[in-house]
Amino acid sequence: PPRNERVGSRAVTVAVWSVKGGVGVTSVAAMLAIAQGERANPTVLVDLCGDIPALLGIDAAEGAPGLTDWCATPDPTVGALARIEIPARQDVTILPRGDGNFPLDVAPLTQSFSAMSRQLVIDCGLVTEQHNVRRQVVASSSVSLLVVRECFLNLRAAQLSSLTPTAVVVLKEPGRHLGRPDVEAVTGAPVVAQIAVDASVARCLDAGLATARLPRSLLRSLGRVLADVA
């Protein structure tokens, strides 16, 4: 098994998602996984949207197999999933999306996720009624983390969603009048992390340096999130 994998144990699968595009779900998912790696918790960062390798500055081999390829095989297994993982840093690997399309029914994939014995942080991106595959993944995950910004339209969309999150991560921007009580009242879930929208963090992410240069204080804060909700 991969390093520190506990044979016979079950994974905690954490679906990270939003109800509005451009909120920062991929960045939050990546930072959560890196924070777990900092705590020596072996973690698989699952890329449903196709942006994780680029965000982390990792060159994925052209044509390399990914999740869509795994779904297309006649007998997909958990072991085969492990063989397509890409190393990101110590204690963190990536399950890349692949170039094809997901099948309408991803039950074999979600069942395999639940059978893995490492933590999974899944970048589900935007999830609406039209995103059937991502909705299935969110609904089947142990923990559902909704990422929001404190704006009226974002919270209105969250209120209209038929999915109920386990908890909420808030990206805080200066000048917003809505706050934590508003977010919790609208979503019906506790806010477990508030991340300031910081220019230095944005530059780090834009440069593909997230695995090496994120602020230690941010990683310590995010490292506690899964312990609070899992």
CSV table of N, CA, C and O in Angstrom, one decimal, residues 24-123:
chain,number,residue,atom,x,y,z
A,24,GLY,N,-13.4,29.8,-6.0
A,24,GLY,CA,-12.1,29.4,-5.5
A,24,GLY,C,-12.1,28.0,-4.9
A,24,GLY,O,-11.2,27.6,-4.1
A,25,VAL,N,-13.0,27.1,-5.4
A,25,VAL,CA,-13.1,25.7,-4.9
A,25,VAL,C,-11.8,25.0,-5.1
A,25,VAL,O,-11.3,24.3,-4.2
A,26,THR,N,-11.2,25.0,-6.3
A,26,THR,CA,-10.0,24.3,-6.6
A,26,THR,C,-8.9,24.7,-5.7
A,26,THR,O,-8.1,23.8,-5.2
A,27,SER,N,-8.7,26.0,-5.5
A,27,SER,CA,-7.6,26.4,-4.6
A,27,SER,C,-7.9,25.9,-3.2
A,27,SER,O,-6.9,25.5,-2.5
A,28,VAL,N,-9.1,26.0,-2.7
A,28,VAL,CA,-9.4,25.5,-1.3
A,28,VAL,C,-9.1,24.0,-1.2
A,28,VAL,O,-8.5,23.6,-0.2
A,29,ALA,N,-9.6,23.2,-2.2
A,29,ALA,CA,-9.3,21.8,-2.2
A,29,ALA,C,-7.9,21.5,-2.1
A,29,ALA,O,-7.4,20.6,-1.4
A,30,ALA,N,-7.1,22.2,-3.0
A,30,ALA,CA,-5.6,21.9,-3.0
A,30,ALA,C,-5.0,22.3,-1.7
A,30,ALA,O,-4.1,21.5,-1.2
A,31,MET,N,-5.4,23.4,-1.1
A,31,MET,CA,-4.8,23.9,0.1
A,31,MET,C,-5.2,22.9,1.3
A,31,MET,O,-4.3,22.6,2.2
A,32,LEU,N,-6.4,22.4,1.3
A,32,LEU,CA,-6.8,21.4,2.3
A,32,LEU,C,-5.9,20.2,2.2
A,32,LEU,O,-5.5,19.6,3.3
A,33,ALA,N,-5.7,19.7,1.0
A,33,ALA,CA,-4.9,18.5,0.8
A,33,ALA,C,-3.5,18.7,1.3
A,33,ALA,O,-2.9,17.9,2.0
A,34,ILE,N,-2.9,19.8,0.9
A,34,ILE,CA,-1.5,20.2,1.3
A,34,ILE,C,-1.4,20.3,2.8
A,34,ILE,O,-0.5,19.8,3.4
A,35,ALA,N,-2.5,20.9,3.4
A,35,ALA,CA,-2.5,21.1,4.9
A,35,ALA,C,-2.5,19.7,5.5
A,35,ALA,O,-1.8,19.5,6.6
A,36,GLN,N,-3.2,18.7,5.0
A,36,GLN,CA,-3.2,17.4,5.5
A,36,GLN,C,-1.8,16.7,5.4
A,36,GLN,O,-1.4,16.0,6.3
A,37,GLY,N,-1.2,17.0,4.2
A,37,GLY,CA,0.2,16.5,4.0
A,37,GLY,C,1.1,17.0,5.1
A,37,GLY,O,2.0,16.3,5.5
A,38,GLU,N,1.0,18.3,5.4
A,38,GLU,CA,1.8,18.9,6.5
A,38,GLU,C,1.6,18.2,7.8
A,38,GLU,O,2.5,18.2,8.6
A,39,ARG,N,0.5,17.6,8.0
A,39,ARG,CA,0.2,16.9,9.3
A,39,ARG,C,0.5,15.4,9.2
A,39,ARG,O,0.2,14.6,10.0
A,40,ALA,N,1.2,15.0,8.1
A,40,ALA,CA,1.6,13.6,7.8
A,40,ALA,C,0.4,12.7,7.7
A,40,ALA,O,0.5,11.5,8.1
A,41,ASN,N,-0.7,13.2,7.2
A,41,ASN,CA,-1.9,12.4,6.9
A,41,ASN,C,-1.9,12.1,5.4
A,41,ASN,O,-2.2,13.0,4.6
A,42,PRO,N,-1.6,10.9,5.0
A,42,PRO,CA,-1.7,10.6,3.5
A,42,PRO,C,-3.0,10.9,2.9
A,42,PRO,O,-4.1,10.5,3.4
A,43,THR,N,-3.0,11.7,1.9
A,43,THR,CA,-4.2,12.3,1.3
A,43,THR,C,-4.1,12.2,-0.2
A,43,THR,O,-3.1,12.5,-0.8
A,44,VAL,N,-5.3,11.8,-0.8
A,44,VAL,CA,-5.4,11.8,-2.3
A,44,VAL,C,-6.3,13.0,-2.7
A,44,VAL,O,-7.4,13.2,-2.2
A,45,LEU,N,-5.7,13.8,-3.5
A,45,LEU,CA,-6.5,15.0,-4.0
A,45,LEU,C,-7.1,14.6,-5.4
A,45,LEU,O,-6.4,14.4,-6.4
A,46,VAL,N,-8.4,14.5,-5.4
A,46,VAL,CA,-9.2,14.0,-6.5
A,46,VAL,C,-9.6,15.1,-7.4
A,46,VAL,O,-10.3,16.1,-6.9
A,47,ASP,N,-9.3,15.1,-8.7
A,47,ASP,CA,-9.5,16.2,-9.6
A,47,ASP,C,-10.6,15.9,-10.5
A,47,ASP,O,-10.4,15.3,-11.6
A,48,LEU,N,-11.9,16.3,-10.2
A,48,LEU,CA,-13.0,16.1,-11.1
A,48,LEU,C,-13.1,17.1,-12.2
A,48,LEU,O,-13.8,16.9,-13.2
A,49,CYS,N,-12.4,18.3,-12.1
A,49,CYS,CA,-12.5,19.4,-13.0
A,49,CYS,C,-11.4,19.6,-14.0
A,49,CYS,O,-11.5,20.3,-15.0
A,50,GLY,N,-10.2,19.0,-13.7
A,50,GLY,CA,-9.1,19.0,-14.6
A,50,GLY,C,-8.1,20.1,-14.4
A,50,GLY,O,-7.2,20.3,-15.2
A,51,ASP,N,-8.2,20.8,-13.3
A,51,ASP,CA,-7.3,22.0,-13.1
A,51,ASP,C,-6.2,21.8,-12.0
A,51,ASP,O,-5.3,22.7,-11.9
A,52,ILE,N,-6.3,20.7,-11.3
A,52,ILE,CA,-5.3,20.6,-10.1
A,52,ILE,C,-3.9,20.6,-10.6
A,52,ILE,O,-3.0,21.3,-10.0
A,53,PRO,N,-3.5,19.7,-11.6
A,53,PRO,CA,-2.0,19.7,-11.9
A,53,PRO,C,-1.5,21.1,-12.3
A,53,PRO,O,-0.4,21.5,-11.9
A,54,ALA,N,-2.3,21.8,-13.1
A,54,ALA,CA,-1.8,23.2,-13.5
A,54,ALA,C,-1.7,24.1,-12.3
A,54,ALA,O,-0.8,24.9,-12.2
A,55,LEU,N,-2.7,24.0,-11.4
A,55,LEU,CA,-2.6,24.9,-10.2
A,55,LEU,C,-1.4,24.6,-9.4
A,55,LEU,O,-0.8,25.5,-8.8
A,56,LEU,N,-1.0,23.3,-9.3
A,56,LEU,CA,0.1,22.9,-8.4
A,56,LEU,C,1.4,22.9,-9.2
A,56,LEU,O,2.5,22.6,-8.6
A,57,GLY,N,1.4,23.3,-10.4
A,57,GLY,CA,2.7,23.4,-11.2
A,57,GLY,C,3.2,22.0,-11.5
A,57,GLY,O,4.5,21.9,-11.6
A,58,ILE,N,2.4,21.1,-11.7
A,58,ILE,CA,2.8,19.7,-12.0
A,58,ILE,C,2.5,19.4,-13.5
A,58,ILE,O,1.4,19.6,-14.0
A,59,ASP,N,3.5,18.9,-14.2
A,59,ASP,CA,3.4,18.5,-15.6
A,59,ASP,C,2.8,17.1,-15.7
A,59,ASP,O,3.5,16.1,-15.4
A,60,ALA,N,1.5,17.0,-16.0
A,60,ALA,CA,0.9,15.7,-16.2
A,60,ALA,C,1.2,15.2,-17.6
A,60,ALA,O,1.1,16.0,-18.6
A,61,ALA,N,1.7,14.0,-17.7
A,61,ALA,CA,2.1,13.5,-19.1
A,61,ALA,C,0.9,13.5,-20.0
A,61,ALA,O,-0.2,13.1,-19.6
A,62,GLU,N,1.1,14.0,-21.2
A,62,GLU,CA,0.0,14.1,-22.2
A,62,GLU,C,-0.5,12.7,-22.5
A,62,GLU,O,0.3,11.7,-22.7
A,63,GLY,N,-1.8,12.5,-22.4
A,63,GLY,CA,-2.4,11.2,-22.7
A,63,GLY,C,-2.4,10.2,-21.5
A,63,GLY,O,-2.8,9.1,-21.7
A,64,ALA,N,-1.8,10.7,-20.4
A,64,ALA,CA,-1.8,9.8,-19.2
A,64,ALA,C,-3.2,9.5,-18.7
A,64,ALA,O,-4.1,10.3,-18.8
A,65,PRO,N,-3.4,8.2,-18.3
A,65,PRO,CA,-4.8,7.8,-17.8
A,65,PRO,C,-5.2,8.6,-16.6
A,65,PRO,O,-4.4,9.0,-15.8
A,66,GLY,N,-6.5,8.8,-16.6
A,66,GLY,CA,-7.1,9.5,-15.4
A,66,GLY,C,-8.4,8.9,-15.0
A,66,GLY,O,-8.7,7.7,-15.4
A,67,LEU,N,-9.2,9.6,-14.3
A,67,LEU,CA,-10.5,9.0,-13.7
A,67,LEU,C,-11.5,8.6,-14.8
A,67,LEU,O,-12.1,7.6,-14.7
A,68,THR,N,-11.6,9.4,-15.9
A,68,THR,CA,-12.5,9.1,-16.9
A,68,THR,C,-12.1,7.8,-17.6
A,68,THR,O,-12.9,7.0,-18.1
A,69,ASP,N,-10.8,7.6,-17.8
A,69,ASP,CA,-10.3,6.3,-18.4
A,69,ASP,C,-10.6,5.2,-17.5
A,69,ASP,O,-11.0,4.1,-17.9
A,70,TRP,N,-10.4,5.3,-16.2
A,70,TRP,CA,-10.7,4.3,-15.2
A,70,TRP,C,-12.2,3.9,-15.3
A,70,TRP,O,-12.5,2.7,-15.3
A,71,CYS,N,-13.0,4.9,-15.4
A,71,CYS,CA,-14.5,4.6,-15.4
A,71,CYS,C,-14.8,3.8,-16.7
A,71,CYS,O,-15.8,3.1,-16.7
A,72,ALA,N,-14.0,4.0,-17.8
A,72,ALA,CA,-14.3,3.3,-19.0
A,72,ALA,C,-13.9,1.9,-19.1
A,72,ALA,O,-14.2,1.2,-20.0
A,73,THR,N,-13.1,1.5,-18.1
A,73,THR,CA,-12.6,0.1,-18.2
A,73,THR,C,-13.7,-0.9,-17.8
A,73,THR,O,-14.6,-0.5,-17.0
A,74,PRO,N,-13.6,-2.1,-18.3
A,74,PRO,CA,-14.7,-3.1,-18.0
A,74,PRO,C,-14.8,-3.5,-16.6
A,74,PRO,O,-15.9,-3.9,-16.1
A,75,ASP,N,-13.7,-3.5,-15.9
A,75,ASP,CA,-13.7,-4.0,-14.5
A,75,ASP,C,-12.8,-3.1,-13.6
A,75,ASP,O,-11.7,-3.4,-13.2
A,76,PRO,N,-13.3,-1.8,-13.3
A,76,PRO,CA,-12.5,-0.9,-12.6
A,76,PRO,C,-12.3,-1.3,-11.1
A,76,PRO,O,-13.3,-1.8,-10.5
A,77,THR,N,-11.1,-1.2,-10.6
A,77,THR,CA,-10.8,-1.6,-9.2
A,77,THR,C,-10.1,-0.5,-8.4
A,77,THR,O,-9.6,0.4,-9.0
A,78,VAL,N,-10.2,-0.6,-7.1
A,78,VAL,CA,-9.5,0.4,-6.3
A,78,VAL,C,-8.0,0.3,-6.6
A,78,VAL,O,-7.3,1.4,-6.6
A,79,GLY,N,-7.4,-0.9,-6.8
A,79,GLY,CA,-6.0,-1.0,-7.1
A,79,GLY,C,-5.6,-0.2,-8.3
A,79,GLY,O,-4.6,0.4,-8.4
A,80,ALA,N,-6.5,-0.3,-9.3
A,80,ALA,CA,-6.2,0.4,-10.6
A,80,ALA,C,-6.3,1.9,-10.4
A,80,ALA,O,-5.5,2.7,-11.1
A,81,LEU,N,-7.1,2.4,-9.5
A,81,LEU,CA,-7.1,3.8,-9.1
A,81,LEU,C,-5.7,4.3,-8.6
A,81,LEU,O,-5.2,5.3,-9.0
A,82,ALA,N,-5.2,3.5,-7.7
A,82,ALA,CA,-3.9,3.8,-7.1
A,82,ALA,C,-2.8,3.9,-8.1
A,82,ALA,O,-1.9,4.7,-8.0
A,83,ARG,N,-2.9,3.1,-9.2
A,83,ARG,CA,-1.9,3.1,-10.2
A,83,ARG,C,-1.9,4.3,-11.1
A,83,ARG,O,-0.9,4.6,-11.8
A,84,ILE,N,-2.9,5.1,-11.1
A,84,ILE,CA,-2.9,6.3,-11.9
A,84,ILE,C,-2.7,7.6,-11.1
A,84,ILE,O,-2.8,8.7,-11.6
A,85,GLU,N,-2.4,7.4,-9.8
A,85,GLU,CA,-2.1,8.6,-9.0
A,85,GLU,C,-0.8,9.3,-9.4
A,85,GLU,O,0.1,8.6,-9.9
A,86,ILE,N,-0.7,10.6,-9.3
A,86,ILE,CA,0.4,11.4,-9.6
A,86,ILE,C,1.0,12.0,-8.3
A,86,ILE,O,0.2,12.6,-7.5
A,87,PRO,N,2.3,11.8,-8.0
A,87,PRO,CA,2.8,12.4,-6.7
A,87,PRO,C,2.8,13.9,-6.8
A,87,PRO,O,3.1,14.5,-7.8
A,88,ALA,N,2.4,14.5,-5.7
A,88,ALA,CA,2.4,16.0,-5.7
A,88,ALA,C,3.4,16.5,-4.7
A,88,ALA,O,4.1,17.4,-5.0
A,89,ARG,N,3.5,15.9,-3.5
A,89,ARG,CA,4.5,16.2,-2.5
A,89,ARG,C,4.4,15.0,-1.5
A,89,ARG,O,3.5,14.1,-1.6
A,90,GLN,N,5.2,15.1,-0.4
A,90,GLN,CA,5.1,14.0,0.5
A,90,GLN,C,3.7,13.9,1.2
A,90,GLN,O,3.2,14.9,1.6
A,91,ASP,N,3.2,12.7,1.1
A,91,ASP,CA,1.9,12.4,1.7
A,91,ASP,C,0.7,13.0,0.9
A,91,ASP,O,-0.5,12.9,1.4
A,92,VAL,N,0.9,13.5,-0.3
A,92,VAL,CA,-0.2,14.0,-1.1
A,92,VAL,C,0.0,13.5,-2.5
A,92,VAL,O,1.1,13.7,-3.1
A,93,THR,N,-1.0,12.8,-3.1
A,93,THR,CA,-1.0,12.4,-4.5
A,93,THR,C,-2.3,13.0,-5.1
A,93,THR,O,-3.2,13.4,-4.5
A,94,ILE,N,-2.2,13.0,-6.5
A,94,ILE,CA,-3.4,13.5,-7.3
A,94,ILE,C,-4.0,12.4,-8.1
A,94,ILE,O,-3.2,11.6,-8.7
A,95,LEU,N,-5.3,12.3,-8.1
A,95,LEU,CA,-6.0,11.4,-9.0
A,95,LEU,C,-6.5,12.4,-10.1
A,95,LEU,O,-7.4,13.1,-10.0
A,96,PRO,N,-5.8,12.3,-11.3
A,96,PRO,CA,-6.2,13.3,-12.4
A,96,PRO,C,-7.5,13.0,-13.0
A,96,PRO,O,-8.0,11.8,-13.0
A,97,ARG,N,-8.1,13.9,-13.7
A,97,ARG,CA,-9.4,13.8,-14.3
A,97,ARG,C,-9.4,12.9,-15.5
A,97,ARG,O,-10.2,12.0,-15.7
A,98,GLY,N,-8.4,13.0,-16.4
A,98,GLY,CA,-8.4,12.4,-17.7
A,98,GLY,C,-9.1,13.2,-18.7
A,98,GLY,O,-9.6,14.3,-18.4
A,99,ASP,N,-9.0,12.8,-20.0
A,99,ASP,CA,-9.5,13.7,-21.1
A,99,ASP,C,-10.9,13.3,-21.5
A,99,ASP,O,-11.5,14.1,-22.3
A,100,GLY,N,-11.4,12.2,-21.2
A,100,GLY,CA,-12.7,11.8,-21.6
A,100,GLY,C,-13.9,12.3,-20.8
A,100,GLY,O,-13.7,13.3,-20.0
A,101,ASN,N,-15.1,11.8,-21.0
A,101,ASN,CA,-16.2,12.2,-20.2
A,101,ASN,C,-16.6,11.1,-19.2
A,101,ASN,O,-16.3,9.9,-19.4
A,102,PHE,N,-17.1,11.6,-18.1
A,102,PHE,CA,-17.6,10.6,-17.1
A,102,PHE,C,-18.9,10.0,-17.5
A,102,PHE,O,-19.7,10.6,-18.2
A,103,PRO,N,-19.1,8.7,-17.1
A,103,PRO,CA,-20.4,8.1,-17.4
A,103,PRO,C,-21.5,8.8,-16.6
A,103,PRO,O,-21.2,9.5,-15.6
A,104,LEU,N,-22.8,8.6,-16.9
A,104,LEU,CA,-23.8,9.2,-16.2
A,104,LEU,C,-23.9,8.7,-14.8
A,104,LEU,O,-24.3,9.4,-13.8
A,105,ASP,N,-23.6,7.4,-14.6
A,105,ASP,CA,-23.6,6.7,-13.3
A,105,ASP,C,-22.2,6.5,-12.8
A,105,ASP,O,-21.5,5.7,-13.4
A,106,VAL,N,-21.8,7.2,-11.8
A,106,VAL,CA,-20.5,7.0,-11.3
A,106,VAL,C,-20.4,6.3,-9.9
A,106,VAL,O,-19.5,6.4,-9.1
A,107,ALA,N,-21.5,5.4,-9.7
A,107,ALA,CA,-21.5,4.6,-8.5
A,107,ALA,C,-20.2,3.8,-8.3
A,107,ALA,O,-19.7,3.7,-7.2
A,108,PRO,N,-19.7,3.1,-9.4
A,108,PRO,CA,-18.4,2.4,-9.1
A,108,PRO,C,-17.3,3.3,-8.6
A,108,PRO,O,-16.5,2.8,-7.8
A,109,LEU,N,-17.3,4.5,-9.1
A,109,LEU,CA,-16.2,5.4,-8.7
A,109,LEU,C,-16.4,5.8,-7.2
A,109,LEU,O,-15.5,5.8,-6.4
A,110,THR,N,-17.6,6.3,-6.9
A,110,THR,CA,-17.9,6.7,-5.5
A,110,THR,C,-17.7,5.5,-4.5
A,110,THR,O,-17.2,5.7,-3.4
A,111,GLN,N,-18.1,4.3,-4.9
A,111,GLN,CA,-17.9,3.1,-4.1
A,111,GLN,C,-16.4,2.9,-3.9
A,111,GLN,O,-16.0,2.5,-2.8
A,112,SER,N,-15.6,3.0,-4.9
A,112,SER,CA,-14.2,2.8,-4.8
A,112,SER,C,-13.5,3.9,-3.9
A,112,SER,O,-12.6,3.6,-3.1
A,113,PHE,N,-14.0,5.1,-4.0
A,113,PHE,CA,-13.5,6.2,-3.1
A,113,PHE,C,-13.7,5.8,-1.7
A,113,PHE,O,-12.8,5.9,-0.8
A,114,SER,N,-14.9,5.3,-1.3
A,114,SER,CA,-15.3,5.0,0.0
A,114,SER,C,-14.5,3.7,0.5
A,114,SER,O,-14.3,3.5,1.7
A,115,ALA,N,-14.0,2.9,-0.4
A,115,ALA,CA,-13.2,1.7,0.0
A,115,ALA,C,-11.7,2.0,0.2
A,115,ALA,O,-11.0,1.2,0.7
A,116,MET,N,-11.3,3.2,-0.2
A,116,MET,CA,-9.9,3.5,-0.1
A,116,MET,C,-9.6,3.8,1.4
A,116,MET,O,-10.5,4.2,2.2
A,117,SER,N,-8.3,3.7,1.8
A,117,SER,CA,-8.0,3.8,3.2
A,117,SER,C,-7.2,5.0,3.5
A,117,SER,O,-6.6,5.2,4.6
A,118,ARG,N,-7.1,5.9,2.6
A,118,ARG,CA,-6.5,7.3,2.8
A,118,ARG,C,-7.6,8.3,2.7
A,118,ARG,O,-8.6,8.1,2.2
A,119,GLN,N,-7.3,9.5,3.3
A,119,GLN,CA,-8.2,10.6,3.1
A,119,GLN,C,-8.3,11.0,1.7
A,119,GLN,O,-7.3,11.0,1.0
A,120,LEU,N,-9.5,11.4,1.2
A,120,LEU,CA,-9.7,11.9,-0.1
A,120,LEU,C,-10.2,13.3,0.0
A,120,LEU,O,-11.2,13.6,0.7
A,121,VAL,N,-9.6,14.3,-0.7
A,121,VAL,CA,-10.2,15.6,-0.8
A,121,VAL,C,-10.5,15.8,-2.3
A,121,VAL,O,-9.6,15.7,-3.2
A,122,ILE,N,-11.8,16.0,-2.6
A,122,ILE,CA,-12.3,15.9,-4.0
A,122,ILE,C,-12.7,17.3,-4.4
A,122,ILE,O,-13.6,17.9,-3.9
A,123,ASP,N,-12.0,17.8,-5.5
A,123,ASP,CA,-12.4,19.1,-6.1
A,123,ASP,C,-13.6,18.8,-7.0
A,123,ASP,O,-13.4,18.3,-8.1
